[in-house]
Amino acid sequence: MGQWKAWAVNLGLALSSLVLGIAIGEIGLRLAKIEGLKKLPEPGHAVFSPSFFTQSDPDRGWSNRPGAKGWWQYEGESYVEINSDGLRDKDYAIAKPKNTFRIAVLGDSFTLASQVPPNSNYTSVLEKTLGNCAKFKGKNIEVLNFGVDGYGTAQELITLREKVEKYNPDLVIVAFFIGNDVIDNSRKLEDNYYRPFFVYKNGQLEPDFSFRNLPMGYSNRYLITTVDHLPDWLVNHSRILQVAKKAELEYRKNNLVKHSNQLSVTTFREPQDSDWKEAWQITEDLLKLMAQEVKDKGAKFLLMVIADPMQVHQDEATRQFFKVSNKIDNLYYPNERLKAIGKHNNFPVLDLAPDFQAYAKQNQVCLHGFEKNNTLCGGHWNSKGHHLAAELITNQLCKTDNGL
C-alpha cells in the first residue's frame, strides 16, 4: 500500500505541476498579447475561397461572388468587379443578340486576370480586335470571361454545364495552364480538397462531390495541424493550443511550398507512377468530354495552352538551368502531350508557348510578372502577356482553314 500511496502522491504532484504550468502559460501569453489561430472559421475560409471576391459553391467548391468589388494588390494591381452572374466582365444578355459571334472562355486565374485592369485582360482585348479580320467583318463580337481563381478542368467542366451553356456560345475556349492544371485534376495529387474531382467508377469518369461534407478547416490536407484534431471548444479557449497551431501551420506552409514546387516540376516529365498516369488520363478524358459536350450543342471548341513562366523566360540560360537542375529531358513535354490529346480526340489546340518564348527572347521582355511586386518573369501575365495572347488567339481564329 505504501508504494501505491507514494505513486499516487507523485502522480498528483506531477499533474498539479502540469496544470499550474499550463495556467501560468495561458496567463503569460494573454498578458504578453501573443495570439495564435483559433480553429474556425478564418483559416479554412482562406483555403476554400482563395480570393476576397469568391464564395463557397456547392458544386464547384468556390465561385466568383456576384457583385463583389475591390482592389487586388497581391501581384500586379487592379480594381476587380464581378458582374451579376459571377463573371469578371460586363453584363451580357442571356439571349444572344442577332449577328453576334459569342465566345465563352473557361480558365483559372490567368483568365480571371485580377493582376491587370479589366481592359488589359486578353478576353477584353480579343473582343475589341477580333472583328478586324475578314472572317468576322460586320459581326458583333462578344467574349465572355468565365475565369475563376484556382480552377482546374473538373471545375471548368461543371462551369460549362451550369453557367456557359445558357449563353449559347458559338465557340468555347478552355485555357489550360501547364503549371498546375494536371495536378488540379487529381484527388491524389492536389492538396486542396475543397473542390470537386472526377474519379473512375466502373471504368467511367464520374463527379465526386464529397467535399460538400468536408469541414472548411480540413480542406487542405497538408495544412491540417495536430491541434486541429482536438475539440473545437478546447482549442478556441486555449491560448497555448492556438499558438502551437499557428507555429505548426507556418512550418507546414513552408513544406507545402516545397512540395508544390516539386509537383509542378514533375509536370514536365513523362509520368512514372500510377498517380501521375491517372492524373493525365483524367485530364484527357475531361478535355474529351468538354469538347464533345460543346460540339453536341452546335458550338466549336478550342484548347489553349498557357505556358509555365520558365518555358517562356526571356533568358535562354535561365531556361536551361531550370531544365538541367530539375532533370527535365523535354521542357515542352506537357505541351506536346496536350496537342497529341487534341489530335487524338479531334479538337484544335493552340499552344502559346513557342510564340511567347520567341517574343520574350527577341524583345528581351518579361511577359509574366510585375515590377511593382518584384515578380518579373514569374507568376501571371502582365499587360504585355495578355495583349500577345489576344493577338495569337485572333490569328488562330481568323484563319479560314482551322475548323473553327
Coordinates of C-alpha atoms in Angstrom, one line a residue:
M1 CA 0.0 0.0 0.0
G2 CA 2.9 2.3 0.8
Q3 CA 4.2 2.1 -2.8
W4 CA 0.8 2.8 -4.2
K5 CA 0.4 5.7 -1.9
A6 CA 3.7 7.1 -2.9
W7 CA 2.9 6.6 -6.6
A8 CA -0.4 8.4 -6.2
V9 CA 1.2 11.3 -4.4
N10 CA 3.9 11.6 -7.1
L11 CA 1.2 11.5 -9.8
G12 CA -0.8 14.1 -8.1
L13 CA 2.2 16.4 -7.8
A14 CA 3.1 15.9 -11.4
L15 CA -0.5 16.6 -12.5
S16 CA -0.6 19.7 -10.3
S17 CA 2.6 20.9 -11.7
L18 CA 1.3 20.4 -15.2
V19 CA -1.9 22.2 -14.5
L20 CA 0.0 25.1 -12.8
G21 CA 2.4 25.3 -15.7
I22 CA -0.5 25.4 -18.3
A23 CA -2.2 28.1 -16.2
I24 CA 0.9 30.2 -16.0
G25 CA 1.5 29.7 -19.7
E26 CA -2.1 30.8 -20.5
I27 CA -1.9 33.8 -18.3
G28 CA 1.6 34.8 -19.6
L29 CA 0.5 34.6 -23.3
R30 CA -2.5 36.7 -22.7
L31 CA -0.6 39.3 -20.7
A32 CA 2.0 39.4 -23.5
K33 CA -0.8 39.7 -26.0
I34 CA 0.6 36.8 -28.0
E35 CA -2.1 35.3 -30.3
G36 CA -2.3 32.2 -32.3
L37 CA -5.0 30.7 -34.5
K38 CA -8.4 29.6 -33.5
K39 CA -9.9 26.5 -35.2
L40 CA -12.8 28.2 -37.0
P41 CA -13.6 29.8 -39.3
E42 CA -10.9 32.0 -40.8
P43 CA -8.1 29.5 -41.6
G44 CA -10.4 27.2 -43.5
H45 CA -12.1 30.0 -45.4
A46 CA -8.8 31.3 -46.8
V47 CA -8.2 27.8 -48.3
F48 CA -11.5 27.0 -49.9
S49 CA -12.3 30.6 -51.0
P50 CA -9.0 31.8 -52.4
S51 CA -9.9 35.5 -53.1
F52 CA -11.9 38.3 -51.4
F53 CA -14.3 38.1 -54.4
T54 CA -15.1 34.4 -54.2
Q55 CA -17.7 32.4 -52.2
S56 CA -18.4 28.8 -51.3
D57 CA -20.2 26.9 -54.0
P58 CA -21.9 23.5 -53.5
D59 CA -20.9 22.2 -56.9
R60 CA -17.6 23.9 -57.7
G61 CA -16.1 24.4 -54.3
W62 CA -15.9 28.1 -54.8
S63 CA -17.0 30.6 -57.4
N64 CA -16.9 34.3 -58.1
R65 CA -19.3 36.2 -55.8
P66 CA -21.8 38.3 -57.9
G67 CA -21.4 42.0 -57.2
A68 CA -18.1 41.7 -55.4
K69 CA -15.6 44.5 -56.0
G70 CA -12.4 45.8 -54.6
W71 CA -8.6 46.3 -55.2
W72 CA -6.3 43.4 -55.9
Q73 CA -2.7 44.3 -54.9
Y74 CA -1.0 41.0 -54.2
E75 CA 0.5 40.6 -57.6
G76 CA 0.1 43.5 -60.1
E77 CA -2.7 45.9 -59.2
S78 CA -6.2 46.3 -60.5
Y79 CA -9.8 47.0 -59.4
V80 CA -11.8 43.8 -59.6
E81 CA -15.5 43.9 -60.2
I82 CA -17.7 40.8 -60.6
N83 CA -20.9 41.1 -62.5
S84 CA -24.4 39.9 -61.6
D85 CA -23.7 36.4 -63.0
G86 CA -20.3 35.9 -61.3
L87 CA -18.1 36.9 -64.2
R88 CA -15.3 39.4 -64.1
D89 CA -16.8 41.1 -67.1
K90 CA -19.6 43.4 -68.1
D91 CA -23.2 42.1 -68.0
Y92 CA -24.3 40.2 -71.1
A93 CA -27.9 39.3 -72.2
I94 CA -28.6 35.6 -71.8
A95 CA -30.2 35.6 -75.2
K96 CA -27.5 36.1 -77.9
P97 CA -28.2 39.2 -80.0
K98 CA -28.6 38.8 -83.8
N99 CA -25.5 38.9 -85.9
T100 CA -23.3 38.2 -82.9
F101 CA -20.4 35.8 -82.6
R102 CA -20.2 34.8 -78.9
I103 CA -17.1 33.2 -77.3
A104 CA -17.0 31.8 -73.8
V105 CA -13.6 31.4 -72.2
L106 CA -13.1 29.0 -69.3
G107 CA -9.9 29.1 -67.2
D108 CA -8.3 29.9 -63.9
S109 CA -6.5 33.0 -62.5
F110 CA -4.8 33.6 -65.9
T111 CA -8.2 34.1 -67.4
L112 CA -9.8 36.0 -64.5
A113 CA -6.7 38.2 -64.6
S114 CA -7.1 40.1 -61.3
Q115 CA -3.5 41.2 -61.8
V116 CA -4.3 43.6 -64.6
P117 CA -7.0 46.2 -65.3
P118 CA -10.1 44.7 -67.0
N119 CA -9.5 46.4 -70.3
S120 CA -6.0 44.7 -70.4
N121 CA -7.3 41.2 -69.9
Y122 CA -6.8 39.0 -73.0
T123 CA -10.6 38.3 -73.2
S124 CA -11.3 42.1 -73.3
V125 CA -8.6 42.7 -75.9
L126 CA -9.8 39.8 -78.0
E127 CA -13.4 41.2 -78.0
K128 CA -12.1 44.5 -79.4
T129 CA -9.7 43.2 -82.0
L130 CA -11.3 40.0 -83.4
G131 CA -13.8 41.9 -85.6
N132 CA -10.9 43.4 -87.6
C133 CA -10.3 40.2 -89.6
A134 CA -12.3 39.4 -92.8
K135 CA -13.8 36.3 -91.3
F136 CA -15.7 38.3 -88.7
K137 CA -16.2 41.6 -90.6
G138 CA -19.6 43.1 -89.7
K139 CA -20.1 40.7 -86.8
N140 CA -20.7 41.9 -83.2
I141 CA -18.1 40.1 -81.1
E142 CA -18.7 39.1 -77.5
V143 CA -16.1 37.3 -75.4
L144 CA -17.4 36.2 -72.0
N145 CA -14.8 35.7 -69.2
F146 CA -15.7 32.7 -67.0
G147 CA -12.3 32.5 -65.3
V148 CA -12.1 31.8 -61.6
D149 CA -9.0 31.7 -59.4
G150 CA -7.6 28.3 -58.8
Y151 CA -9.9 26.3 -61.1
G152 CA -8.9 23.0 -62.7
T153 CA -10.5 21.3 -65.7
A154 CA -13.1 19.5 -63.5
Q155 CA -14.5 22.8 -62.2
E156 CA -14.4 24.2 -65.7
L157 CA -16.5 21.3 -67.0
I158 CA -19.1 21.9 -64.3
T159 CA -19.0 25.7 -65.1
L160 CA -19.6 24.8 -68.7
R161 CA -22.7 22.8 -67.8
E162 CA -24.1 25.2 -65.2
K163 CA -23.1 28.7 -66.4
V164 CA -21.9 28.7 -70.0
E165 CA -24.4 26.7 -72.0
K166 CA -27.3 29.1 -71.3
Y167 CA -25.4 31.9 -73.1
N168 CA -25.4 29.7 -76.3
P169 CA -21.8 30.5 -77.3
D170 CA -20.5 29.8 -80.9
L171 CA -17.0 29.0 -79.6
V172 CA -15.8 27.7 -76.2
I173 CA -12.1 28.3 -75.4
V174 CA -10.6 26.3 -72.5
A175 CA -7.4 27.9 -71.2
F176 CA -5.1 25.2 -69.7
F177 CA -2.2 26.3 -67.5
I178 CA 0.8 23.9 -67.7
G179 CA 1.9 24.8 -64.2
N180 CA -0.9 23.1 -62.2
D181 CA -3.9 22.1 -64.2
V182 CA -2.9 18.4 -64.4
I183 CA -2.3 18.4 -60.7
D184 CA -5.7 20.1 -60.0
N185 CA -7.5 17.3 -61.8
S186 CA -6.2 14.6 -59.5
R187 CA -7.5 13.9 -56.0
K188 CA -4.3 12.1 -55.2
L189 CA -2.0 15.0 -56.2
E190 CA -3.9 18.1 -55.4
D191 CA -3.6 19.5 -51.9
N192 CA -6.8 21.5 -51.7
Y193 CA -9.7 19.0 -51.2
Y194 CA -12.4 21.7 -51.0
R195 CA -13.2 21.1 -54.7
P196 CA -15.0 18.6 -56.9
F197 CA -13.0 15.9 -58.6
F198 CA -13.8 13.4 -61.3
V199 CA -13.0 9.8 -60.5
Y200 CA -13.3 6.5 -62.2
K201 CA -16.2 4.2 -61.2
N202 CA -16.7 1.0 -63.1
G203 CA -14.4 2.5 -65.8
Q204 CA -16.5 5.6 -66.2
L205 CA -15.5 9.1 -65.2
E206 CA -18.0 10.5 -62.7
P207 CA -18.0 13.6 -60.4
D208 CA -17.1 13.3 -56.8
F209 CA -18.7 16.0 -54.6
S210 CA -17.5 14.6 -51.3
F211 CA -16.0 18.0 -50.4
R212 CA -19.6 19.1 -49.5
N213 CA -19.2 17.2 -46.2
L214 CA -15.7 18.5 -45.5
P215 CA -15.1 20.9 -42.7
M216 CA -13.6 24.1 -44.0
G217 CA -10.5 23.9 -41.9
Y218 CA -9.7 20.4 -43.3
S219 CA -9.8 21.5 -47.0
N220 CA -6.0 21.3 -47.4
R221 CA -4.6 18.0 -46.4
Y222 CA -1.1 19.4 -45.9
L223 CA -2.2 22.2 -43.6
I224 CA -4.0 20.1 -41.0
T225 CA -2.1 20.5 -37.7
T226 CA -2.0 18.3 -34.7
V227 CA -4.2 20.8 -32.8
D228 CA -6.9 20.5 -35.5
H229 CA -7.7 17.0 -34.2
L230 CA -8.6 18.3 -30.8
P231 CA -12.2 19.5 -29.9
D232 CA -13.2 23.0 -31.1
W233 CA -14.1 24.2 -27.7
L234 CA -10.7 23.3 -26.2
V235 CA -8.7 24.9 -29.0
N236 CA -10.8 28.1 -29.1
H237 CA -10.4 28.6 -25.4
S238 CA -6.7 27.8 -25.0
R239 CA -4.1 30.4 -26.0
I240 CA -1.3 27.7 -25.7
L241 CA -3.0 25.5 -28.3
Q242 CA -3.7 28.4 -30.6
V243 CA -0.1 29.5 -30.5
A244 CA 1.0 25.9 -31.1
K245 CA -1.4 25.7 -34.1
K246 CA 0.0 28.9 -35.6
A247 CA 3.6 27.7 -35.2
E248 CA 2.9 24.3 -36.7
L249 CA 0.9 25.8 -39.6
E250 CA 3.8 28.1 -40.5
Y251 CA 6.0 25.1 -40.6
R252 CA 3.6 23.2 -42.8
K253 CA 3.1 26.1 -45.1
N254 CA 6.8 26.2 -45.8
N255 CA 6.8 22.5 -46.5
L256 CA 3.8 22.9 -48.8
V257 CA 5.6 25.4 -50.9
K258 CA 8.5 23.0 -51.4
H259 CA 6.0 20.1 -52.1
S260 CA 4.0 22.2 -54.6
N261 CA 7.2 23.3 -56.5
Q262 CA 8.3 19.7 -56.8
L263 CA 4.8 18.7 -58.1
S264 CA 5.0 21.5 -60.7
V265 CA 8.4 20.3 -61.9
T266 CA 7.1 16.7 -62.2
T267 CA 4.5 18.0 -64.8
F268 CA 7.4 18.4 -67.2
R269 CA 8.3 14.7 -67.1
E270 CA 6.7 11.7 -68.6
P271 CA 4.7 10.1 -65.7
Q272 CA 6.4 7.2 -64.0
D273 CA 3.9 6.3 -61.2
S274 CA 0.3 5.4 -61.2
D275 CA -0.9 8.7 -59.6
W276 CA 0.6 10.8 -62.4
K277 CA -0.5 8.4 -65.1
E278 CA -4.1 8.6 -63.8
A279 CA -3.9 12.4 -63.5
W280 CA -3.0 12.6 -67.2
Q281 CA -5.7 10.1 -68.1
I282 CA -8.4 12.1 -66.2
T283 CA -7.2 15.3 -67.8
E284 CA -7.5 13.7 -71.3
D285 CA -11.0 12.3 -70.6
L286 CA -12.2 15.6 -69.1
L287 CA -11.0 17.6 -72.2
K288 CA -12.5 15.0 -74.4
L289 CA -15.8 15.2 -72.5
M290 CA -15.8 19.0 -72.7
A291 CA -15.1 19.1 -76.4
Q292 CA -17.9 16.6 -77.1
E293 CA -20.4 18.4 -75.0
V294 CA -19.6 21.7 -76.7
K295 CA -19.9 20.1 -80.2
D296 CA -23.2 18.5 -79.1
K297 CA -24.6 22.0 -78.5
G298 CA -23.6 23.0 -82.0
A299 CA -20.5 25.1 -81.0
K300 CA -16.8 24.9 -81.7
F301 CA -14.1 24.0 -79.1
L302 CA -10.6 25.2 -78.8
L303 CA -8.0 24.2 -76.2
M304 CA -5.5 27.0 -75.5
V305 CA -2.3 26.0 -73.7
I306 CA -0.8 28.6 -71.3
A307 CA 2.9 28.0 -70.8
D308 CA 4.7 27.9 -67.4
P309 CA 6.7 31.1 -66.9
M310 CA 10.0 29.1 -67.1
Q311 CA 9.1 27.8 -70.5
V312 CA 9.0 31.3 -72.0
H313 CA 11.6 33.1 -69.9
Q314 CA 13.4 35.7 -71.9
D315 CA 16.9 34.3 -70.9
E316 CA 17.8 31.1 -72.6
A317 CA 20.5 30.3 -69.9
T318 CA 17.7 30.6 -67.2
R319 CA 15.5 28.1 -69.1
Q320 CA 18.4 25.7 -69.5
F321 CA 19.4 26.0 -65.8
F322 CA 15.8 25.2 -64.8
K323 CA 15.7 22.2 -67.2
V324 CA 19.1 20.7 -66.1
S325 CA 18.8 21.4 -62.4
N326 CA 15.4 19.7 -62.3
K327 CA 16.5 16.8 -64.5
I328 CA 13.9 17.6 -67.2
D329 CA 14.5 15.9 -70.6
N330 CA 12.0 17.9 -72.6
L331 CA 10.7 21.3 -71.3
Y332 CA 7.7 21.1 -73.6
Y333 CA 6.6 17.6 -72.8
P334 CA 3.2 18.6 -71.4
N335 CA 2.5 20.9 -74.4
E336 CA 3.3 18.1 -76.8
R337 CA 1.1 15.7 -74.8
L338 CA -1.8 18.2 -74.9
K339 CA -1.5 18.7 -78.6
A340 CA -1.5 14.9 -79.0
I341 CA -4.7 14.7 -76.9
G342 CA -6.3 17.2 -79.2
K343 CA -5.2 15.3 -82.3
H344 CA -6.4 12.0 -80.9
N345 CA -9.8 13.4 -79.9
N346 CA -10.3 15.7 -83.0
F347 CA -10.2 19.2 -81.4
P348 CA -7.8 22.0 -82.2
V349 CA -5.1 23.1 -79.7
L350 CA -3.4 26.5 -79.7
D351 CA -0.1 26.3 -77.8
L352 CA 1.0 29.8 -76.9
A353 CA 4.5 28.7 -75.7
P354 CA 6.5 28.9 -78.9
D355 CA 5.4 32.4 -79.8
F356 CA 5.6 33.7 -76.2
Q357 CA 9.2 32.4 -75.9
A358 CA 10.2 33.9 -79.3
Y359 CA 8.6 37.3 -78.5
A360 CA 10.2 37.4 -75.0
K361 CA 13.7 36.4 -76.4
Q362 CA 13.5 38.8 -79.4
N363 CA 12.3 41.8 -77.4
Q364 CA 14.0 40.9 -74.1
V365 CA 10.8 41.5 -72.1
C366 CA 9.0 39.6 -69.4
L367 CA 5.5 38.6 -70.3
H368 CA 4.9 37.3 -66.8
G369 CA 5.2 39.2 -63.6
F370 CA 5.2 42.8 -62.3
E371 CA 8.0 45.2 -61.4
K372 CA 6.0 46.7 -58.6
N373 CA 5.7 43.4 -56.8
N374 CA 9.3 42.3 -57.7
T375 CA 7.9 39.3 -59.6
L376 CA 9.2 40.0 -63.1
C377 CA 9.3 37.0 -65.4
G378 CA 7.3 34.8 -62.9
G379 CA 3.7 34.4 -61.8
H380 CA 0.9 35.6 -64.0
W381 CA 0.8 37.5 -67.3
N382 CA 1.3 41.2 -67.2
S383 CA -0.4 43.5 -69.8
K384 CA 2.1 42.6 -72.4
G385 CA 1.4 38.9 -71.9
H386 CA -2.3 39.5 -72.2
H387 CA -2.1 41.5 -75.4
L388 CA 0.2 39.0 -77.0
A389 CA -2.2 36.2 -76.0
A390 CA -5.1 38.1 -77.6
E391 CA -3.1 38.6 -80.8
L392 CA -2.3 34.9 -81.1
I393 CA -5.9 33.9 -80.4
T394 CA -7.0 36.4 -83.1
N395 CA -4.5 35.0 -85.6
Q396 CA -5.8 31.5 -84.9
L397 CA -9.5 32.3 -85.1
C398 CA -9.1 34.4 -88.3
K399 CA -7.6 31.5 -90.3
T400 CA -10.1 30.2 -92.7
D401 CA -8.8 26.6 -92.7
N402 CA -8.6 25.9 -88.9
G403 CA -12.0 24.2 -88.5
L404 CA -13.2 26.9 -86.1

